[in-house]
PDB file of C-alpha atoms in Angstrom:
ATOM      1  CA  ILE H   1     126.950 270.717   7.615  1.00  0.00           C
ATOM      2  CA  PHE H   2     123.586 271.798   7.206  1.00  0.00           C
ATOM      3  CA  GLN H   3     122.667 272.314   3.752  1.00  0.00           C
ATOM      4  CA  PHE H   4     119.602 274.454   1.789  1.00  0.00           C
ATOM      5  CA  HIS H   5     118.075 273.055  -0.877  1.00  0.00           C
ATOM      6  CA  VAL H   6     115.128 274.366  -3.507  1.00  0.00           C
ATOM      7  CA  SER H   7     111.537 272.924  -2.228  1.00  0.00           C
ATOM      8  CA  PRO H   8     110.866 269.997  -3.876  1.00  0.00           C
ATOM      9  CA  LYS H   9     107.690 270.230  -6.040  1.00  0.00           C
ATOM     10  CA  LEU H  10     104.673 268.090  -6.844  1.00  0.00           C
ATOM     11  CA  LEU H  11     103.193 268.242 -10.001  1.00  0.00           C
ATOM     12  CA  TYR H  12     101.269 264.946 -10.688  1.00  0.00           C
ATOM     13  CA  LEU H  13     100.526 261.623  -9.910  1.00  0.00           C
ATOM     14  CA  ASP H  14     100.110 258.344 -12.141  1.00  0.00           C
ATOM     15  CA  PRO H  15      97.879 256.970 -11.300  1.00  0.00           C
ATOM     16  CA  ALA H  16      95.311 259.560  -8.987  1.00  0.00           C
ATOM     17  CA  ILE H  17      93.013 256.717  -7.898  1.00  0.00           C
ATOM     18  CA  GLY H  18      93.725 252.675  -6.792  1.00  0.00           C
ATOM     19  CA  PRO H  19      92.624 250.069  -4.401  1.00  0.00           C
ATOM     20  CA  SER H  20      91.602 251.014  -1.098  1.00  0.00           C
ATOM     21  CA  ALA H  21      92.977 247.763  -0.851  1.00  0.00           C
ATOM     22  CA  GLY H  22      96.753 250.014  -1.212  1.00  0.00           C
ATOM     23  CA  GLY H  23      99.242 247.769  -3.248  1.00  0.00           C
ATOM     24  CA  SER H  24      99.219 250.916  -6.414  1.00  0.00           C
ATOM     25  CA  VAL H  25     102.347 251.517  -7.850  1.00  0.00           C
ATOM     26  CA  LEU H  26     102.124 255.402  -8.508  1.00  0.00           C
ATOM     27  CA  ALA H  27     104.429 256.951 -10.314  1.00  0.00           C
ATOM     28  CA  LEU H  28     105.246 260.721  -9.167  1.00  0.00           C
ATOM     29  CA  VAL H  29     106.131 263.653 -11.478  1.00  0.00           C
ATOM     30  CA  GLY H  30     107.542 266.832 -10.101  1.00  0.00           C
ATOM     31  CA  GLU H  31     111.051 268.773  -9.851  1.00  0.00           C
ATOM     32  CA  HIS H  32     114.270 268.881  -7.674  1.00  0.00           C
ATOM     33  CA  PHE H  33     113.157 265.475  -5.856  1.00  0.00           C
ATOM     34  CA  LEU H  34     116.576 265.047  -3.934  1.00  0.00           C
ATOM     35  CA  SER H  35     117.618 260.958  -4.140  1.00  0.00           C
ATOM     36  CA  THR H  36     118.240 261.066  -0.185  1.00  0.00           C
ATOM     37  CA  ASP H  37     116.177 263.245   0.997  1.00  0.00           C
ATOM     38  CA  THR H  38     113.355 263.412  -0.940  1.00  0.00           C
ATOM     39  CA  THR H  39     109.635 260.775   0.767  1.00  0.00           C
ATOM     40  CA  CYS H  40     106.329 261.122  -0.215  1.00  0.00           C
ATOM     41  CA  ALA H  41     103.151 260.901   1.991  1.00  0.00           C
ATOM     42  CA  ILE H  42      99.397 260.195   0.888  1.00  0.00           C
ATOM     43  CA  GLY H  43      96.918 261.800   3.732  1.00  0.00           C
ATOM     44  CA  ASP H  44      98.980 260.780   7.298  1.00  0.00           C
ATOM     45  CA  LYS H  45     100.877 257.451   5.596  1.00  0.00           C
ATOM     46  CA  ILE H  46     104.424 258.418   4.704  1.00  0.00           C
ATOM     47  CA  LEU H  47     105.418 255.972   2.087  1.00  0.00           C
ATOM     48  CA  SER H  48     108.712 254.368   0.923  1.00  0.00           C
ATOM     49  CA  THR H  49     109.815 256.070  -1.786  1.00  0.00           C
ATOM     50  CA  ARG H  50     112.100 255.392  -4.630  1.00  0.00           C
ATOM     51  CA  ILE H  51     113.536 258.331  -6.156  1.00  0.00           C
ATOM     52  CA  VAL H  52     114.513 257.638  -9.862  1.00  0.00           C
ATOM     53  CA  SER H  53     115.493 261.391 -11.200  1.00  0.00           C
ATOM     54  CA  SER H  54     115.056 264.644  -9.685  1.00  0.00           C
ATOM     55  CA  SER H  55     111.897 265.080 -11.352  1.00  0.00           C
ATOM     56  CA  LEU H  56     110.353 261.256 -11.080  1.00  0.00           C
ATOM     57  CA  ALA H  57     109.686 259.034  -8.350  1.00  0.00           C
ATOM     58  CA  CYS H  58     107.914 255.852  -7.491  1.00  0.00           C
ATOM     59  CA  VAL H  59     105.727 255.101  -4.199  1.00  0.00           C
ATOM     60  CA  GLU H  60     103.114 251.965  -3.764  1.00  0.00           C
ATOM     61  CA  SER H  61      99.829 253.124  -1.686  1.00  0.00           C
ATOM     62  CA  GLN H  62      98.906 251.672   1.264  1.00  0.00           C
ATOM     63  CA  ALA H  63      95.569 250.345   2.476  1.00  0.00           C
ATOM     64  CA  ASP H  64      93.138 253.128   3.643  1.00  0.00           C
ATOM     65  CA  VAL H  65      89.786 254.384   4.015  1.00  0.00           C
ATOM     66  CA  GLN H  66      87.960 254.975   0.939  1.00  0.00           C
ATOM     67  CA  GLY H  67      88.097 258.610  -0.074  1.00  0.00           C
ATOM     68  CA  LYS H  68      90.819 261.245  -1.531  1.00  0.00           C
ATOM     69  CA  ALA H  69      93.884 262.026   0.549  1.00  0.00           C
ATOM     70  CA  ALA H  70      96.772 264.731  -0.668  1.00  0.00           C
ATOM     71  CA  ALA H  71      99.754 263.911  -1.789  1.00  0.00           C
ATOM     72  CA  SER H  72     102.569 265.945  -0.483  1.00  0.00           C
ATOM     73  CA  LEU H  73     106.324 265.545  -0.188  1.00  0.00           C
ATOM     74  CA  MET H  74     108.784 265.334   2.536  1.00  0.00           C
ATOM     75  CA  LEU H  75     112.230 266.922   2.619  1.00  0.00           C
ATOM     76  CA  GLY H  76     113.997 265.891   5.789  1.00  0.00           C
ATOM     77  CA  GLY H  77     111.782 266.845   8.193  1.00  0.00           C
ATOM     78  CA  ASP H  78     109.301 269.814   6.613  1.00  0.00           C
ATOM     79  CA  GLN H  79     106.422 268.686   4.831  1.00  0.00           C
ATOM     80  CA  VAL H  80     106.116 269.971   1.619  1.00  0.00           C
ATOM     81  CA  PHE H  81     101.258 270.283   0.649  1.00  0.00           C
ATOM     82  CA  SER H  82     100.601 271.116  -3.044  1.00  0.00           C
ATOM     83  CA  ASN H  83      97.114 272.918  -3.907  1.00  0.00           C
ATOM     84  CA  ALA H  84      97.021 271.534  -7.376  1.00  0.00           C
ATOM     85  CA  ALA H  85      94.454 268.710  -7.862  1.00  0.00           C
ATOM     86  CA  GLN H  86      96.706 266.673 -10.203  1.00  0.00           C
ATOM     87  CA  SER H  87      97.910 265.621  -6.291  1.00  0.00           C
ATOM     88  CA  ILE H  88      95.132 263.834  -4.841  1.00  0.00           C
ATOM     89  CA  PHE H  89      95.220 260.602  -4.693  1.00  0.00           C
ATOM     90  CA  THR H  90      91.629 258.414  -4.393  1.00  0.00           C
ATOM     91  CA  HIS H  91      91.182 255.607  -2.336  1.00  0.00           C
ATOM     92  CA  ALA H  92      88.498 254.004  -4.529  1.00  0.00           C
ATOM     93  CA  ALA H  93      87.058 250.365  -4.671  1.00  0.00           C
ATOM     94  CA  SER H  94      88.243 248.150  -6.852  1.00  0.00           C
ATOM     95  CA  PRO H  95      85.298 247.686  -9.821  1.00  0.00           C
ATOM     96  CA  ARG H  96      83.209 244.322  -9.757  1.00  0.00           C
ATOM     97  CA  VAL H  97      82.444 242.941 -12.798  1.00  0.00           C
ATOM     98  CA  LEU H  98      78.923 242.031 -13.270  1.00  0.00           C
ATOM     99  CA  GLY H  99      77.972 240.551 -16.581  1.00  0.00           C
ATOM    100  CA  VAL H 100      78.803 241.199 -20.500  1.00  0.00           C
ATOM    101  CA  THR H 101      76.543 241.735 -23.352  1.00  0.00           C
ATOM    102  CA  PRO H 102      77.210 239.904 -25.667  1.00  0.00           C
ATOM    103  CA  ALA H 103      78.261 236.270 -23.791  1.00  0.00           C
ATOM    104  CA  ALA H 104      79.882 235.348 -26.838  1.00  0.00           C
ATOM    105  CA  GLY H 105      81.513 236.362 -29.670  1.00  0.00           C
ATOM    106  CA  GLU H 106      84.522 235.480 -32.308  1.00  0.00           C
ATOM    107  CA  SER H 107      88.143 234.242 -31.506  1.00  0.00           C
ATOM    108  CA  SER H 108      88.772 237.227 -35.067  1.00  0.00           C
ATOM    109  CA  GLY H 109      87.993 239.495 -31.874  1.00  0.00           C
ATOM    110  CA  GLY H 110      86.241 242.865 -32.129  1.00  0.00           C
ATOM    111  CA  SER H 111      83.361 242.401 -30.404  1.00  0.00           C
ATOM    112  CA  ILE H 112      82.020 245.166 -28.438  1.00  0.00           C
ATOM    113  CA  LEU H 113      81.651 244.047 -25.208  1.00  0.00           C
ATOM    114  CA  LYS H 114      79.746 245.987 -22.437  1.00  0.00           C
ATOM    115  CA  LEU H 115      80.374 245.322 -18.720  1.00  0.00           C
ATOM    116  CA  ALA H 116      78.128 245.516 -16.287  1.00  0.00           C
ATOM    117  CA  TYR H 117      79.946 246.742 -12.799  1.00  0.00           C
ATOM    118  CA  ALA H 118      79.338 247.352  -9.444  1.00  0.00           C
ATOM    119  CA  GLN H 119      82.012 250.009  -7.641  1.00  0.00           C
ATOM    120  CA  ALA H 120      81.018 252.682  -4.567  1.00  0.00           C
ATOM    121  CA  HIS H 121      83.112 254.865  -5.698  1.00  0.00           C
ATOM    122  CA  ARG H 122      81.667 255.641  -9.538  1.00  0.00           C
ATOM    123  CA  THR H 123      83.437 258.188 -10.785  1.00  0.00           C
ATOM    124  CA  GLY H 124      86.701 257.228 -11.817  1.00  0.00           C
ATOM    125  CA  MET H 125      85.918 255.364 -14.498  1.00  0.00           C
ATOM    126  CA  SER H 126      87.051 257.433 -16.552  1.00  0.00           C
ATOM    127  CA  ALA H 127      90.184 255.641 -17.000  1.00  0.00           C
ATOM    128  CA  ALA H 128      89.147 252.550 -17.447  1.00  0.00           C
ATOM    129  CA  ALA H 129      90.317 249.183 -18.775  1.00  0.00           C
ATOM    130  CA  CYS H 130      89.522 245.633 -19.440  1.00  0.00           C
ATOM    131  CA  ALA H 131      91.712 242.795 -18.978  1.00  0.00           C
ATOM    132  CA  VAL H 132      90.305 240.339 -21.222  1.00  0.00           C
ATOM    133  CA  GLY H 133      91.889 236.755 -19.554  1.00  0.00           C
ATOM    134  CA  SER H 134      95.604 237.775 -20.097  1.00  0.00           C
ATOM    135  CA  PHE H 135      95.725 240.981 -22.685  1.00  0.00           C
ATOM    136  CA  ALA H 136      95.710 243.804 -20.232  1.00  0.00           C
ATOM    137  CA  PRO H 137      95.113 246.649 -20.410  1.00  0.00           C
ATOM    138  CA  VAL H 138      92.609 246.714 -23.220  1.00  0.00           C
ATOM    139  CA  MET H 139      91.232 250.421 -23.156  1.00  0.00           C
ATOM    140  CA  ALA H 140      87.656 251.013 -22.157  1.00  0.00           C
ATOM    141  CA  ALA H 141      85.182 253.819 -22.149  1.00  0.00           C
ATOM    142  CA  ARG H 142      82.220 254.343 -19.615  1.00  0.00           C
ATOM    143  CA  THR H 143      78.747 254.312 -22.281  1.00  0.00           C
ATOM    144  CA  ASP H 144      75.708 256.733 -21.065  1.00  0.00           C
ATOM    145  CA  ASP H 145      74.073 254.405 -19.378  1.00  0.00           C
ATOM    146  CA  ASP H 146      76.983 253.921 -17.064  1.00  0.00           C
ATOM    147  CA  ASP H 147      78.395 250.426 -18.176  1.00  0.00           C
ATOM    148  CA  VAL H 148      81.785 250.434 -19.532  1.00  0.00           C
ATOM    149  CA  GLU H 149      82.598 249.097 -22.975  1.00  0.00           C
ATOM    150  CA  CYS H 150      85.871 248.112 -24.579  1.00  0.00           C
ATOM    151  CA  VAL H 151      86.974 245.860 -27.873  1.00  0.00           C
ATOM    152  CA  ALA H 152      88.102 242.026 -27.742  1.00  0.00           C
ATOM    153  CA  PRO H 153      91.122 240.991 -28.916  1.00  0.00           C
ATOM    154  CA  ALA H 154      91.277 238.111 -31.362  1.00  0.00           C
ATOM    155  CA  ARG H 155      92.518 235.000 -29.053  1.00  0.00           C
ATOM    156  CA  SER H 156      91.856 231.301 -29.581  1.00  0.00           C
ATOM    157  CA  ALA H 157      88.038 229.541 -28.542  1.00  0.00           C
ATOM    158  CA  GLY H 158      87.656 229.260 -25.473  1.00  0.00           C
ATOM    159  CA  ARG H 159      86.726 231.285 -22.365  1.00  0.00           C
ATOM    160  CA  ALA H 160      88.240 234.261 -21.070  1.00  0.00           C
ATOM    161  CA  SER H 161      87.511 235.940 -17.670  1.00  0.00           C
ATOM    162  CA  LEU H 162      87.109 239.819 -17.690  1.00  0.00           C
ATOM    163  CA  ARG H 163      87.531 242.177 -15.304  1.00  0.00           C
ATOM    164  CA  LEU H 164      87.511 245.743 -14.466  1.00  0.00           C
ATOM    165  CA  ALA H 165      90.585 248.629 -13.128  1.00  0.00           C
ATOM    166  CA  ASP H 166      89.419 252.252 -12.651  1.00  0.00           C
ATOM    167  CA  ASN H 167      93.160 253.237 -13.040  1.00  0.00           C
ATOM    168  CA  HIS H 168      94.839 250.966 -16.216  1.00  0.00           C
ATOM    169  CA  LYS H 169      96.399 248.610 -14.319  1.00  0.00           C
ATOM    170  CA  ASP H 170      95.093 247.104 -10.675  1.00  0.00           C
ATOM    171  CA  PHE H 171      92.515 244.948 -12.275  1.00  0.00           C
ATOM    172  CA  ASP H 172      90.196 243.387  -9.807  1.00  0.00           C
ATOM    173  CA  GLY H 173      89.768 239.857  -8.770  1.00  0.00           C
ATOM    174  CA  SER H 174      86.499 239.649  -9.371  1.00  0.00           C
ATOM    175  CA  SER H 175      85.206 238.897 -13.260  1.00  0.00           C
ATOM    176  CA  SER H 176      82.759 237.420 -15.485  1.00  0.00           C
ATOM    177  CA  THR H 177      83.719 235.300 -18.573  1.00  0.00           C
ATOM    178  CA  PHE H 178      83.100 235.564 -22.593  1.00  0.00           C
ATOM    179  CA  GLU H 179      83.542 233.214 -24.808  1.00  0.00           C
ATOM    180  CA  TYR H 180      85.568 232.976 -27.847  1.00  0.00           C
ATOM    181  CA  VAL H 181      84.132 230.572 -30.578  1.00  0.00           C
ATOM    182  CA  ASP H 182      85.606 230.047 -34.042  1.00  0.00           C
ATOM    183  CA  SER H 183      83.870 231.528 -36.388  1.00  0.00           C
ATOM    184  CA  ASN H 184      82.187 230.086 -39.878  1.00  0.00           C
ATOM    185  CA  ASP H 185      81.656 231.053 -43.615  1.00  0.00           C
ATOM    186  CA  VAL H 186      78.632 230.814 -44.184  1.00  0.00           C
ATOM    187  CA  LEU H 187      77.738 229.249 -47.545  1.00  0.00           C
ATOM    188  CA  ALA H 188      73.955 230.712 -48.079  1.00  0.00           C
ATOM    189  CA  VAL H 189      71.398 232.205 -46.222  1.00  0.00           C
ATOM    190  CA  ILE H 190      67.893 231.927 -47.169  1.00  0.00           C
ATOM    191  CA  PRO H 191      65.927 234.306 -48.027  1.00  0.00           C
ATOM    192  CA  SER H 192      68.347 236.561 -49.079  1.00  0.00           C
ATOM    193  CA  VAL H 193      66.177 239.963 -48.315  1.00  0.00           C
ATOM    194  CA  GLY H 194      63.838 240.932 -45.527  1.00  0.00           C
ATOM    195  CA  LEU H 195      61.829 243.724 -44.125  1.00  0.00           C
ATOM    196  CA  SER H 196      63.453 246.313 -42.650  1.00  0.00           C
ATOM    197  CA  ARG H 197      61.165 246.182 -39.553  1.00  0.00           C
ATOM    198  CA  GLY H 198      63.334 242.708 -38.696  1.00  0.00           C
ATOM    199  CA  GLY H 199      61.729 239.656 -37.667  1.00  0.00           C
ATOM    200  CA  THR H 200      62.382 237.343 -40.865  1.00  0.00           C
ATOM    201  CA  ILE H 201      62.748 233.882 -40.379  1.00  0.00           C
ATOM    202  CA  ILE H 202      66.347 233.103 -42.687  1.00  0.00           C
ATOM    203  CA  THR H 203      67.880 229.507 -42.834  1.00  0.00           C
ATOM    204  CA  VAL H 204      72.217 229.538 -42.555  1.00  0.00           C
ATOM    205  CA  TYR H 205      74.024 227.131 -44.339  1.00  0.00           C
ATOM    206  CA  PRO H 206      77.226 227.332 -42.680  1.00  0.00           C
ATOM    207  CA  ALA H 207      80.479 225.143 -44.204  1.00  0.00           C
ATOM    208  CA  LYS H 208      80.636 223.447 -41.325  1.00  0.00           C
ATOM    209  CA  LEU H 209      78.719 223.221 -37.558  1.00  0.00           C
ATOM    210  CA  ALA H 210      80.288 220.662 -35.160  1.00  0.00           C
ATOM    211  CA  THR H 211      78.088 217.400 -34.219  1.00  0.00           C
ATOM    212  CA  GLY H 212      76.801 217.848 -30.480  1.00  0.00           C
ATOM    213  CA  SER H 213      78.528 221.088 -30.008  1.00  0.00           C
ATOM    214  CA  SER H 214      76.977 222.994 -26.306  1.00  0.00           C
ATOM    215  CA  THR H 215      78.423 226.638 -27.590  1.00  0.00           C
ATOM    216  CA  ARG H 216      75.993 229.390 -27.718  1.00  0.00           C
ATOM    217  CA  LEU H 217      75.103 229.093 -31.080  1.00  0.00           C
ATOM    218  CA  THR H 218      74.474 233.264 -32.688  1.00  0.00           C
ATOM    219  CA  VAL H 219      74.492 234.619 -35.976  1.00  0.00           C
ATOM    220  CA  HIS H 220      76.558 238.400 -37.213  1.00  0.00           C
ATOM    221  CA  VAL H 221      73.989 240.024 -39.524  1.00  0.00           C
ATOM    222  CA  GLY H 222      75.108 243.391 -39.812  1.00  0.00           C
ATOM    223  CA  GLY H 223      76.738 244.913 -36.870  1.00  0.00           C
ATOM    224  CA  THR H 224      74.159 242.950 -34.925  1.00  0.00           C
ATOM    225  CA  THR H 225      74.477 239.855 -33.198  1.00  0.00           C
ATOM    226  CA  ILE H 226      71.391 237.165 -32.573  1.00  0.00           C
ATOM    227  CA  SER H 227      70.743 234.282 -31.306  1.00  0.00           C
ATOM    228  CA  ALA H 228      70.379 230.530 -33.452  1.00  0.00           C
ATOM    229  CA  THR H 229      68.792 227.586 -33.261  1.00  0.00           C
ATOM    230  CA  ARG H 230      70.375 224.874 -34.787  1.00  0.00           C
ATOM    231  CA  ARG H 231      68.192 222.346 -37.077  1.00  0.00           C
ATOM    232  CA  ASP H 232      69.791 219.683 -38.441  1.00  0.00           C
ATOM    233  CA  ARG H 233      72.805 221.092 -40.035  1.00  0.00           C
ATOM    234  CA  ASN H 234      71.610 224.312 -40.016  1.00  0.00           C
ATOM    235  CA  LEU H 235      70.388 227.492 -38.304  1.00  0.00           C
ATOM    236  CA  VAL H 236      67.613 229.349 -38.037  1.00  0.00           C
ATOM    237  CA  ALA H 237      67.405 232.790 -36.929  1.00  0.00           C
ATOM    238  CA  TYR H 238      65.484 235.324 -36.379  1.00  0.00           C
ATOM    239  CA  ALA H 239      66.848 238.444 -38.244  1.00  0.00           C
TER     240      ALA H 239
END
């Protein structure tokens, strides 16, 4: 028996970018998907397709050269292309974190992390996300100087790996680290006023300061983090 069906239609892919090594799970949103006869191809690669409903399917991308490839649907042996920009999938090199500023912050979270990264294809980071240790995804955004910024979540003191994804989910294997340190109550700051141009030497009297701590010492003055030098049980810094 031969049956006539309405051609399946692909509206968009999510995500529309993934690592050229493959392995990215994509959601295909469209219309008129048939559970037994609809499959998806990206470029010339036909993918194993799981039909969830008449409007949703899932596939896993395969390894391919970096670049853009059109996604198409197949009904039986007939291939149906979509000219919409939303049906283009980009195989890209995974972003690699090169460094982070600042390198340390309070365990209560809230530090704004600026991540320098390397990636051959740098136009996909509009969908950037960070992984901070086991916390992922942490939403991120590109800056004007082409770095990526995210806000550190709260976690216990210690080092946390930092990784990037350009599609909110496929985080690269390489990483830099960010050090969480326990926050410390300040009993007094001398002097308590200084010039707006900066450069005032201040002495900070913390409630506690671990003896022999090797943690990089910093002082938070407003929204600025500055390096500090230990002097006995106090800290000296340039405000």
